PDB file of C-alpha atoms in Angstrom:
ATOM      1  CA  MET A1417     -27.116  29.106 -40.668  1.00  0.00           C
ATOM      2  CA  ASN A1418     -25.463  31.985 -38.796  1.00  0.00           C
ATOM      3  CA  ASN A1419     -26.361  30.406 -35.430  1.00  0.00           C
ATOM      4  CA  PHE A1420     -24.870  27.071 -36.503  1.00  0.00           C
ATOM      5  CA  LEU A1421     -21.499  28.655 -37.304  1.00  0.00           C
ATOM      6  CA  TRP A1422     -21.296  30.296 -33.871  1.00  0.00           C
ATOM      7  CA  ILE A1423     -22.120  26.995 -32.159  1.00  0.00           C
ATOM      8  CA  LEU A1424     -19.524  25.207 -34.301  1.00  0.00           C
ATOM      9  CA  LEU A1425     -16.923  27.813 -33.309  1.00  0.00           C
ATOM     10  CA  ALA A1426     -17.753  27.351 -29.604  1.00  0.00           C
ATOM     11  CA  VAL A1427     -17.454  23.545 -29.881  1.00  0.00           C
ATOM     12  CA  PHE A1428     -14.149  23.952 -31.731  1.00  0.00           C
ATOM     13  CA  ALA A1429     -12.830  26.179 -28.923  1.00  0.00           C
ATOM     14  CA  LEU A1430     -13.892  23.584 -26.325  1.00  0.00           C
ATOM     15  CA  VAL A1431     -12.131  20.778 -28.225  1.00  0.00           C
ATOM     16  CA  LEU A1432      -9.037  22.934 -28.720  1.00  0.00           C
ATOM     17  CA  SER A1433      -8.929  23.708 -24.993  1.00  0.00           C
ATOM     18  CA  TRP A1434      -9.185  19.990 -24.163  1.00  0.00           C
ATOM     19  CA  VAL A1435      -6.420  19.066 -26.617  1.00  0.00           C
ATOM     20  CA  SER A1436      -4.083  21.869 -25.484  1.00  0.00           C
ATOM     21  CA  LYS A1437      -5.037  21.393 -21.810  1.00  0.00           C
ATOM     22  CA  SER A1438      -5.436  25.156 -21.467  1.00  0.00           C
ATOM     23  CA  ILE A1439      -7.730  26.107 -18.583  1.00  0.00           C
ATOM     24  CA  LEU A1440      -7.921  29.716 -19.808  1.00  0.00           C
ATOM     25  CA  LEU A1441      -9.132  28.655 -23.249  1.00  0.00           C
ATOM     26  CA  ALA A1442     -11.604  26.251 -21.628  1.00  0.00           C
ATOM     27  CA  TRP A1443     -13.140  29.003 -19.472  1.00  0.00           C
ATOM     28  CA  GLY A1444     -13.278  31.311 -22.500  1.00  0.00           C
ATOM     29  CA  ALA A1445     -15.096  28.618 -24.514  1.00  0.00           C
ATOM     30  CA  VAL A1446     -17.564  27.964 -21.669  1.00  0.00           C
ATOM     31  CA  PHE A1447     -18.242  31.708 -21.374  1.00  0.00           C
ATOM     32  CA  PHE A1448     -18.837  31.887 -25.139  1.00  0.00           C
ATOM     33  CA  VAL A1449     -21.274  28.945 -24.974  1.00  0.00           C
ATOM     34  CA  LEU A1450     -23.172  30.723 -22.170  1.00  0.00           C
ATOM     35  CA  VAL A1451     -23.369  33.937 -24.225  1.00  0.00           C
ATOM     36  CA  LEU A1452     -24.777  31.935 -27.170  1.00  0.00           C
ATOM     37  CA  ALA A1453     -27.332  30.240 -24.906  1.00  0.00           C
ATOM     38  CA  VAL A1454     -28.501  33.581 -23.480  1.00  0.00           C
ATOM     39  CA  SER A1455     -28.734  35.037 -27.013  1.00  0.00           C
ATOM     40  CA  TRP A1456     -30.800  32.074 -28.189  1.00  0.00           C
ATOM     41  CA  LEU A1457     -33.120  32.360 -25.158  1.00  0.00           C
ATOM     42  CA  GLN A1458     -33.551  36.073 -25.822  1.00  0.00           C
ATOM     43  CA  VAL A1459     -34.864  35.288 -29.323  1.00  0.00           C
ATOM     44  CA  VAL A1460     -37.054  32.361 -28.232  1.00  0.00           C
ATOM     45  CA  LEU A1461     -38.625  34.315 -25.369  1.00  0.00           C
ATOM     46  CA  ALA A1462     -39.011  37.584 -27.306  1.00  0.00           C
ATOM     47  CA  PRO A1463     -42.513  39.084 -27.082  1.00  0.00           C
ATOM     48  CA  LYS A1464     -44.604  38.571 -30.197  1.00  0.00           C
ATOM     49  CA  PRO A1465     -45.793  41.882 -31.644  1.00  0.00           C
ATOM     50  CA  GLU A1466     -49.440  42.674 -32.197  1.00  0.00           C
ATOM     51  CA  ALA A1467     -50.218  44.175 -35.581  1.00  0.00           C
ATOM     52  CA  GLU A1468     -53.223  45.548 -37.437  1.00  0.00           C
ATOM     53  CA  ARG A1469     -53.397  46.539 -41.125  1.00  0.00           C
ATOM     54  CA  LYS A1470     -55.820  49.181 -42.386  1.00  0.00           C
ATOM     55  CA  LEU A1471     -56.520  49.637 -46.098  1.00  0.00           C
ATOM     56  CA  SER A1472     -58.233  52.779 -47.375  1.00  0.00           C
ATOM     57  CA  VAL A1473     -60.132  50.746 -49.999  1.00  0.00           C
ATOM     58  CA  THR A1474     -60.839  47.122 -50.827  1.00  0.00           C
ATOM     59  CA  HIS A1475     -61.710  47.804 -54.484  1.00  0.00           C
ATOM     60  CA  ALA A1476     -59.546  50.051 -56.653  1.00  0.00           C
ATOM     61  CA  HIS A1477     -59.869  51.282 -60.228  1.00  0.00           C
ATOM     62  CA  PRO A1478     -56.854  52.006 -62.446  1.00  0.00           C
ATOM     63  CA  GLY A1479     -55.171  55.212 -61.261  1.00  0.00           C
ATOM     64  CA  ASP A1480     -56.569  55.060 -57.693  1.00  0.00           C
ATOM     65  CA  ASN A1481     -54.283  55.485 -54.703  1.00  0.00           C
ATOM     66  CA  ILE A1482     -54.503  52.939 -51.902  1.00  0.00           C
ATOM     67  CA  ASP A1483     -53.366  54.013 -48.436  1.00  0.00           C
ATOM     68  CA  VAL A1484     -51.945  51.230 -46.269  1.00  0.00           C
ATOM     69  CA  GLN A1485     -51.340  51.694 -42.546  1.00  0.00           C
ATOM     70  CA  ILE A1486     -49.928  49.074 -40.192  1.00  0.00           C
ATOM     71  CA  ASP A1487     -50.012  49.594 -36.413  1.00  0.00           C
ATOM     72  CA  LEU A1488     -47.325  47.564 -34.654  1.00  0.00           C
ATOM     73  CA  LYS A1489     -47.225  47.161 -30.859  1.00  0.00           C
ATOM     74  CA  LEU A1490     -45.013  45.191 -28.502  1.00  0.00           C
ATOM     75  CA  PRO A1491     -46.963  43.924 -25.479  1.00  0.00           C
ATOM     76  CA  ARG A1492     -43.895  44.067 -23.189  1.00  0.00           C
ATOM     77  CA  PHE A1493     -40.230  45.072 -23.105  1.00  0.00           C
ATOM     78  CA  SER A1494     -37.890  43.358 -25.541  1.00  0.00           C
ATOM     79  CA  PRO A1495     -34.115  43.739 -25.164  1.00  0.00           C
ATOM     80  CA  GLY A1496     -33.547  42.702 -28.787  1.00  0.00           C
ATOM     81  CA  TRP A1497     -34.306  44.340 -32.134  1.00  0.00           C
ATOM     82  CA  ILE A1498     -37.285  43.762 -34.427  1.00  0.00           C
ATOM     83  CA  GLN A1499     -37.515  44.485 -38.153  1.00  0.00           C
ATOM     84  CA  ALA A1500     -40.918  44.505 -39.849  1.00  0.00           C
ATOM     85  CA  ASN A1501     -41.357  44.518 -43.647  1.00  0.00           C
ATOM     86  CA  GLU A1502     -44.508  44.245 -45.706  1.00  0.00           C
ATOM     87  CA  ALA A1503     -44.202  41.700 -48.518  1.00  0.00           C
ATOM     88  CA  SER A1504     -43.804  43.065 -52.027  1.00  0.00           C
ATOM     89  CA  SER A1505     -46.647  44.003 -54.286  1.00  0.00           C
ATOM     90  CA  PRO A1506     -46.385  44.476 -58.052  1.00  0.00           C
ATOM     91  CA  LEU A1507     -48.002  47.912 -57.699  1.00  0.00           C
ATOM     92  CA  PRO A1508     -45.896  51.087 -57.625  1.00  0.00           C
ATOM     93  CA  LEU A1509     -45.592  52.522 -54.141  1.00  0.00           C
ATOM     94  CA  ARG A1510     -44.638  55.669 -52.233  1.00  0.00           C
ATOM     95  CA  GLY A1511     -43.226  55.408 -48.731  1.00  0.00           C
ATOM     96  CA  ASP A1512     -41.425  52.737 -46.751  1.00  0.00           C
ATOM     97  CA  ARG A1513     -42.866  49.265 -46.305  1.00  0.00           C
ATOM     98  CA  GLY A1514     -40.758  48.484 -43.279  1.00  0.00           C
ATOM     99  CA  ILE A1515     -39.298  49.692 -40.019  1.00  0.00           C
ATOM    100  CA  LEU A1516     -36.566  48.678 -37.581  1.00  0.00           C
ATOM    101  CA  MET A1517     -37.351  48.835 -33.878  1.00  0.00           C
ATOM    102  CA  ALA A1518     -34.114  48.983 -31.892  1.00  0.00           C
ATOM    103  CA  PRO A1519     -33.737  47.923 -28.253  1.00  0.00           C
ATOM    104  CA  GLY A1520     -35.115  50.614 -25.969  1.00  0.00           C
ATOM    105  CA  ALA A1521     -36.984  52.247 -28.854  1.00  0.00           C
ATOM    106  CA  LYS A1522     -40.616  53.261 -28.859  1.00  0.00           C
ATOM    107  CA  ARG A1523     -42.744  50.180 -28.357  1.00  0.00           C
ATOM    108  CA  GLU A1524     -45.569  51.347 -30.629  1.00  0.00           C
ATOM    109  CA  THR A1525     -45.062  52.430 -34.190  1.00  0.00           C
ATOM    110  CA  GLU A1526     -46.860  52.590 -37.491  1.00  0.00           C
ATOM    111  CA  ILE A1527     -45.862  51.958 -41.068  1.00  0.00           C
ATOM    112  CA  GLU A1528     -47.623  53.987 -43.755  1.00  0.00           C
ATOM    113  CA  TYR A1529     -47.289  53.757 -47.498  1.00  0.00           C
ATOM    114  CA  LYS A1530     -49.368  54.264 -50.659  1.00  0.00           C
ATOM    115  CA  LEU A1531     -49.954  51.938 -53.576  1.00  0.00           C
ATOM    116  CA  LYS A1532     -51.157  53.043 -57.001  1.00  0.00           C
ATOM    117  CA  ALA A1533     -53.499  50.737 -58.904  1.00  0.00           C
ATOM    118  CA  THR A1534     -52.186  50.429 -62.453  1.00  0.00           C
ATOM    119  CA  SER A1535     -54.701  48.003 -63.943  1.00  0.00           C
ATOM    120  CA  ARG A1536     -57.651  45.858 -63.000  1.00  0.00           C
ATOM    121  CA  GLY A1537     -57.073  42.585 -61.221  1.00  0.00           C
ATOM    122  CA  TYR A1538     -56.372  41.044 -57.862  1.00  0.00           C
ATOM    123  CA  TYR A1539     -53.448  42.361 -55.838  1.00  0.00           C
ATOM    124  CA  ALA A1540     -52.218  40.916 -52.567  1.00  0.00           C
ATOM    125  CA  VAL A1541     -51.009  43.211 -49.788  1.00  0.00           C
ATOM    126  CA  GLY A1542     -48.900  41.421 -47.199  1.00  0.00           C
ATOM    127  CA  PRO A1543     -48.047  39.355 -45.278  1.00  0.00           C
ATOM    128  CA  LEU A1544     -46.046  41.295 -42.685  1.00  0.00           C
ATOM    129  CA  ASN A1545     -42.663  39.595 -42.251  1.00  0.00           C
ATOM    130  CA  LEU A1546     -40.786  39.966 -38.959  1.00  0.00           C
ATOM    131  CA  ARG A1547     -37.100  39.404 -38.221  1.00  0.00           C
ATOM    132  CA  PHE A1548     -35.986  39.657 -34.630  1.00  0.00           C
ATOM    133  CA  GLY A1549     -32.754  39.051 -32.834  1.00  0.00           C
ATOM    134  CA  ASP A1550     -30.771  39.415 -29.660  1.00  0.00           C
ATOM    135  CA  THR A1551     -28.841  42.497 -28.593  1.00  0.00           C
ATOM    136  CA  LEU A1552     -25.433  41.071 -29.547  1.00  0.00           C
ATOM    137  CA  GLY A1553     -26.468  39.768 -32.975  1.00  0.00           C
ATOM    138  CA  PHE A1554     -25.683  36.082 -32.397  1.00  0.00           C
ATOM    139  CA  ALA A1555     -29.227  34.706 -32.789  1.00  0.00           C
ATOM    140  CA  GLU A1556     -32.049  35.632 -35.162  1.00  0.00           C
ATOM    141  CA  GLY A1557     -35.626  34.476 -35.733  1.00  0.00           C
ATOM    142  CA  ARG A1558     -38.253  35.022 -38.440  1.00  0.00           C
ATOM    143  CA  LYS A1559     -42.033  34.998 -38.451  1.00  0.00           C
ATOM    144  CA  SER A1560     -44.862  36.134 -40.740  1.00  0.00           C
ATOM    145  CA  ILE A1561     -47.975  37.735 -39.301  1.00  0.00           C
ATOM    146  CA  LEU A1562     -50.977  39.531 -40.793  1.00  0.00           C
ATOM    147  CA  GLY A1563     -51.792  37.313 -43.746  1.00  0.00           C
ATOM    148  CA  ALA A1564     -52.196  38.713 -47.227  1.00  0.00           C
ATOM    149  CA  GLU A1565     -55.240  40.860 -47.995  1.00  0.00           C
ATOM    150  CA  ARG A1566     -56.661  41.172 -51.505  1.00  0.00           C
ATOM    151  CA  ILE A1567     -57.511  44.335 -53.340  1.00  0.00           C
ATOM    152  CA  THR A1568     -59.682  43.961 -56.413  1.00  0.00           C
TER     153      THR A1568
END
């Protein structure tokens, strides 16, 4: 929705420049449209991260701690930002389930947190949800990777 509003604003500026016959406003609107196009391309062409989740156990008894580690790597340079968050679990946890990788930041990182099994049953860990965007903040994309894993 955010992208649509920026595009609508750019079209409005183009129409306003045509109605007012202002060449300065027209060039400003064209420049703004070009900035939006570059921002959109930056999101579309962003490198897709590689991720791997490691669980300390696949079966847990009540009271057991479960260590979760996610290794996240970018295969090449990305001028935009990436935010990774592990989907919620009903189990109590210690640590952060997410990280924000800023432009120019380290291209490899890991997320570590602990879950505590409270009762018997099936618990899903994941998926890993990604949000990524351009440097200026005009365009944003979302993707889920690393499907849910079950702990019994």
